[in-house]
Amino acid sequence: GQQVMQIPQYQHVQEGEDFTTYCNSSTTLSNIQWYKQRPGGHPVFLIQLVKSGEVKKQKRLTFQFGEAKKNSSLHITATQTTDVGTYFCAAYSSASKIIFGSGTRLSIRP
Amino acid sequence: DAGITQSPRHKVTETGTPVTLRCHQTENHRYMYWYRQDPGHGLRLIHYSYGVKDTDKGEVSDGYSVSRSKTEDFLLTLESATSSQTSVYFCAISGGGDQPQHFGDGTRLSIL
C-alpha cells in the first residue's frame, strides 16, 4: 500500500537556526497536508498543497510540493521556541483514507 | 478549534475487559476517524466513517470495532483489551474525503 516517508525523525536546533522536514512518496499524490502537534497536544492542520510545484508561505514557514507531486517539504526560517513540536505530513491514499508520515520532532535550544 | 469532544480523556483498565471510547462532534461533518498514536509510529488509522452506519477499516483495525448510529457520535470499542492496545487515541473529523482533518484532544488509554 501507499507509504509516506518522512525525514528526519528528530531535529535539535539552536534557536534562530533554520529547520526543514521532508516527506516522500513512491506514488503520485493528489494533495499533501501538513500538521503540527505540540507536546501533549493534538495535531493541528497547517496547510494543504494541491498543485505541482506549489509553494505556500505562512510567516516563517514555507511549504513546497514537488513538481512530480511525490515529495514535499516544510522549512522554518529562524526557529523560535514556539516552533517546538512534531510536524507531520499526510496524504490521501484513496477517497477517504489518509496516511500520515511518522513525523519529525523539533526541539530547540534557547 | 472544531467542536470535537473525546471521552474519557484518561482510562486505566485491565487486560480482557471491554472498553468503549466516544467521539462527539457538533460540526455536522460527514467523515469521522479514529487513530492511535504510538512512539515511532506517528498516527495510524484504525477505522473511519463516511456517514451514519457507514464505516470502513484502516491499517490497524484488528481488535477494534466502531459504530456510528448518528452523525455526531462515533464510538470505538475494544472488545477484549490487550496490553498492546495501550496508546493515545485521537478522533478526527472532516467535511470531505480529502479535506483537512480536525482532531479531538485525545484519550490516553492504559491497559494493565
Tab-separated table of C-alpha atoms in Angstrom:
chain	number	residue	atom	x	y	z
A	1	GLY	CA	0.000	0.000	0.000
A	2	GLN	CA	0.911	3.617	-0.200
A	3	GLN	CA	3.507	4.867	2.242
A	4	VAL	CA	4.646	8.326	3.126
A	5	MET	CA	8.211	8.529	4.401
A	6	GLN	CA	9.236	11.489	6.496
A	7	ILE	CA	12.754	12.535	7.488
A	8	PRO	CA	14.459	13.289	9.744
A	9	GLN	CA	12.817	11.637	12.736
A	10	TYR	CA	14.300	14.175	15.143
A	11	GLN	CA	15.923	17.576	14.779
A	12	HIS	CA	17.509	19.553	17.581
A	13	VAL	CA	18.468	23.116	16.663
A	14	GLN	CA	19.701	26.290	18.273
A	15	GLU	CA	17.058	28.979	18.454
A	16	GLY	CA	17.386	31.144	15.368
A	17	GLU	CA	18.609	28.316	13.130
A	18	ASP	CA	16.548	27.045	10.228
A	19	PHE	CA	14.707	23.724	10.151
A	20	THR	CA	13.490	21.539	7.303
A	21	THR	CA	11.482	18.320	7.232
A	22	TYR	CA	10.928	16.242	4.108
A	23	CYS	CA	8.139	13.966	3.022
A	24	ASN	CA	8.449	11.414	0.202
A	25	SER	CA	6.039	9.059	-1.515
A	26	SER	CA	6.621	6.304	-4.065
A	27	THR	CA	3.358	7.212	-5.784
A	28	THR	CA	1.956	10.450	-7.136
A	29	LEU	CA	-0.114	12.296	-4.566
A	30	SER	CA	-3.320	14.186	-5.251
A	31	ASN	CA	-2.517	16.569	-2.441
A	32	ILE	CA	-0.482	16.782	0.732
A	33	GLN	CA	-1.301	18.249	4.099
A	34	TRP	CA	0.902	19.377	6.954
A	35	TYR	CA	0.037	19.234	10.661
A	36	LYS	CA	1.770	20.366	13.827
A	37	GLN	CA	1.432	18.682	17.196
A	38	ARG	CA	2.691	20.470	20.289
A	39	PRO	CA	3.955	18.297	23.162
A	40	GLY	CA	0.947	16.846	24.968
A	41	GLY	CA	-1.441	18.252	22.384
A	42	HIS	CA	-3.334	17.107	19.349
A	43	PRO	CA	-2.389	17.515	15.663
A	44	VAL	CA	-3.427	20.834	14.197
A	45	PHE	CA	-3.848	21.386	10.472
A	46	LEU	CA	-1.386	23.880	8.978
A	47	ILE	CA	-1.813	23.812	5.215
A	48	GLN	CA	-2.783	21.810	2.144
A	49	LEU	CA	-0.872	21.760	-1.147
A	50	VAL	CA	-2.549	20.600	-4.331
A	51	LYS	CA	-0.708	21.853	-7.408
A	52	SER	CA	2.538	20.566	-8.867
A	53	GLY	CA	5.427	22.819	-7.781
A	54	GLU	CA	3.215	24.777	-5.404
A	55	VAL	CA	4.879	26.954	-2.772
A	56	LYS	CA	2.969	28.495	0.125
A	57	LYS	CA	4.185	30.622	2.990
A	58	GLN	CA	2.865	31.246	6.481
A	59	LYS	CA	5.095	33.836	8.143
A	60	ARG	CA	8.374	31.958	8.768
A	61	LEU	CA	7.060	28.648	7.401
A	62	THR	CA	7.493	27.718	3.734
A	63	PHE	CA	5.744	24.681	2.270
A	64	GLN	CA	6.639	23.151	-1.082
A	65	PHE	CA	5.063	20.449	-3.229
A	66	GLY	CA	7.367	18.767	-5.726
A	67	GLU	CA	6.962	19.032	-9.466
A	68	ALA	CA	6.179	15.319	-9.723
A	69	LYS	CA	3.822	15.534	-6.702
A	70	LYS	CA	5.765	12.795	-4.934
A	71	ASN	CA	7.539	14.882	-2.329
A	72	SER	CA	7.031	17.862	-0.115
A	73	SER	CA	8.958	19.920	2.396
A	74	LEU	CA	8.355	22.268	5.283
A	75	HIS	CA	11.018	24.848	6.027
A	76	ILE	CA	11.060	27.083	9.088
A	77	THR	CA	13.279	30.145	8.978
A	78	ALA	CA	14.881	31.385	12.204
A	79	THR	CA	13.216	28.967	14.601
A	80	GLN	CA	11.634	30.181	17.822
A	81	THR	CA	10.770	28.242	20.960
A	82	THR	CA	7.119	28.357	19.913
A	83	ASP	CA	8.010	26.130	16.934
A	84	VAL	CA	8.704	23.161	19.213
A	85	GLY	CA	6.602	20.125	18.383
A	86	THR	CA	6.197	17.320	15.908
A	87	TYR	CA	5.440	18.088	12.282
A	88	PHE	CA	3.515	15.561	10.206
A	89	CYS	CA	2.844	15.353	6.529
A	90	ALA	CA	-0.244	13.474	5.376
A	91	ALA	CA	-1.632	12.299	2.069
A	92	TYR	CA	-4.807	10.570	0.966
A	93	SER	CA	-4.250	7.004	-0.201
A	94	SER	CA	-7.767	6.627	-1.561
A	95	ALA	CA	-11.021	8.519	-1.462
A	96	SER	CA	-11.187	8.916	2.275
A	97	LYS	CA	-8.170	7.247	3.867
A	98	ILE	CA	-5.313	9.476	4.912
A	99	ILE	CA	-1.775	8.238	5.525
A	100	PHE	CA	0.388	10.171	7.953
A	101	GLY	CA	4.149	10.310	7.853
A	102	SER	CA	5.891	9.253	11.052
A	103	GLY	CA	6.634	12.873	11.902
A	104	THR	CA	9.680	14.997	12.642
A	105	ARG	CA	10.125	16.070	16.230
A	106	LEU	CA	11.668	19.522	16.538
A	107	SER	CA	13.350	20.599	19.746
A	108	ILE	CA	15.064	23.942	20.242
A	109	ARG	CA	17.916	25.123	22.464
A	110	PRO	CA	17.139	28.630	23.728
B	1	ASP	CA	-10.969	24.652	17.486
B	2	ALA	CA	-13.604	22.482	15.870
B	3	GLY	CA	-16.279	21.155	18.205
B	4	ILE	CA	-14.930	17.707	18.971
B	5	THR	CA	-15.122	16.079	22.369
B	6	GLN	CA	-13.488	12.800	23.284
B	7	SER	CA	-14.420	10.852	26.388
B	8	PRO	CA	-12.976	9.697	28.614
B	9	ARG	CA	-9.729	11.662	28.461
B	10	HIS	CA	-7.878	9.074	30.506
B	11	LYS	CA	-8.621	5.471	31.308
B	12	VAL	CA	-6.788	2.644	33.033
B	13	THR	CA	-8.209	-0.833	32.716
B	14	GLU	CA	-7.225	-4.472	32.867
B	15	THR	CA	-6.464	-6.926	30.113
B	16	GLY	CA	-9.553	-8.723	28.849
B	17	THR	CA	-12.065	-6.032	29.749
B	18	PRO	CA	-14.179	-4.258	27.129
B	19	VAL	CA	-13.510	-0.569	26.570
B	20	THR	CA	-15.522	1.997	24.629
B	21	LEU	CA	-14.231	5.413	23.647
B	22	ARG	CA	-16.590	8.107	22.457
B	23	CYS	CA	-16.123	10.907	19.975
B	24	HIS	CA	-18.767	13.603	19.767
B	25	GLN	CA	-18.837	16.420	17.199
B	26	THR	CA	-21.006	19.493	16.836
B	27	GLU	CA	-19.832	20.387	13.303
B	28	ASN	CA	-22.190	18.086	11.384
B	29	HIS	CA	-19.213	16.740	9.432
B	30	ARG	CA	-19.730	13.615	7.385
B	31	TYR	CA	-16.352	11.993	7.988
B	32	MET	CA	-15.060	10.787	11.336
B	33	TYR	CA	-11.846	8.920	12.079
B	34	TRP	CA	-10.169	7.019	14.887
B	35	TYR	CA	-6.368	6.955	15.134
B	36	ARG	CA	-3.898	5.592	17.581
B	37	GLN	CA	-0.581	7.275	18.235
B	38	ASP	CA	2.448	5.392	19.486
B	39	PRO	CA	6.095	6.489	19.713
B	40	GLY	CA	7.880	5.927	16.423
B	41	HIS	CA	4.661	5.172	14.514
B	42	GLY	CA	3.044	8.545	14.100
B	43	LEU	CA	-0.717	8.407	13.610
B	44	ARG	CA	-2.236	5.158	12.379
B	45	LEU	CA	-5.801	4.915	11.156
B	46	ILE	CA	-7.950	2.346	12.963
B	47	HIS	CA	-11.406	2.846	11.415
B	48	TYR	CA	-13.268	5.659	9.786
B	49	SER	CA	-16.842	6.551	8.955
B	50	TYR	CA	-18.205	8.324	5.890
B	51	GLY	CA	-21.774	8.572	7.114
B	52	VAL	CA	-24.292	7.173	9.571
B	53	LYS	CA	-23.835	3.393	9.737
B	54	ASP	CA	-21.141	3.608	7.031
B	55	THR	CA	-17.713	2.580	8.271
B	56	ASP	CA	-14.529	1.080	6.878
B	57	LYS	CA	-11.279	-0.340	8.180
B	58	GLY	CA	-7.973	1.435	8.437
B	59	GLU	CA	-4.471	-0.003	8.583
B	60	VAL	CA	-4.633	-1.252	12.206
B	61	SER	CA	-8.245	-2.365	12.644
B	62	ASP	CA	-7.680	-5.796	14.232
B	63	GLY	CA	-9.084	-5.925	17.762
B	64	TYR	CA	-11.235	-2.820	17.272
B	65	SER	CA	-14.813	-2.219	16.203
B	66	VAL	CA	-16.731	1.006	15.609
B	67	SER	CA	-20.280	2.201	15.396
B	68	ARG	CA	-21.921	5.355	14.168
B	69	SER	CA	-25.652	5.470	14.835
B	70	LYS	CA	-25.928	9.229	14.418
B	71	THR	CA	-23.926	11.926	12.697
B	72	GLU	CA	-22.454	13.422	15.840
B	73	ASP	CA	-21.191	10.279	17.589
B	74	PHE	CA	-18.504	7.766	16.615
B	75	LEU	CA	-17.706	5.012	19.098
B	76	LEU	CA	-14.558	2.900	19.214
B	77	THR	CA	-14.769	-0.415	21.072
B	78	LEU	CA	-12.027	-2.730	22.211
B	79	GLU	CA	-13.957	-5.956	22.790
B	80	SER	CA	-11.239	-7.530	24.944
B	81	ALA	CA	-8.441	-5.102	25.653
B	82	THR	CA	-4.818	-6.223	25.414
B	83	SER	CA	-1.659	-4.511	26.637
B	84	SER	CA	-0.640	-3.843	23.017
B	85	GLN	CA	-3.616	-1.512	22.764
B	86	THR	CA	-2.150	0.850	25.335
B	87	SER	CA	-1.899	4.068	23.372
B	88	VAL	CA	-3.188	7.566	22.848
B	89	TYR	CA	-6.352	7.544	20.749
B	90	PHE	CA	-7.386	10.519	18.646
B	91	CYS	CA	-10.677	11.161	16.950
B	92	ALA	CA	-10.770	13.436	13.910
B	93	ILE	CA	-13.467	14.892	11.684
B	94	SER	CA	-13.509	16.373	8.221
B	95	GLY	CA	-16.081	17.828	5.909
B	96	GLY	CA	-14.980	15.877	2.868
B	97	GLY	CA	-12.948	12.844	1.886
B	98	ASP	CA	-9.808	14.861	1.094
B	99	GLN	CA	-10.366	17.852	3.319
B	100	PRO	CA	-8.266	18.855	6.345
B	101	GLN	CA	-8.905	16.898	9.491
B	102	HIS	CA	-9.626	18.426	12.876
B	103	PHE	CA	-8.622	16.446	15.911
B	104	GLY	CA	-10.008	15.998	19.374
B	105	ASP	CA	-7.825	16.270	22.471
B	106	GLY	CA	-7.195	12.535	22.637
B	107	THR	CA	-7.791	9.703	25.094
B	108	ARG	CA	-4.855	8.212	26.945
B	109	LEU	CA	-5.647	4.516	27.459
B	110	SER	CA	-3.529	2.236	29.631
B	111	ILE	CA	-4.199	-1.491	29.735
B	112	LEU	CA	-2.512	-3.353	32.547
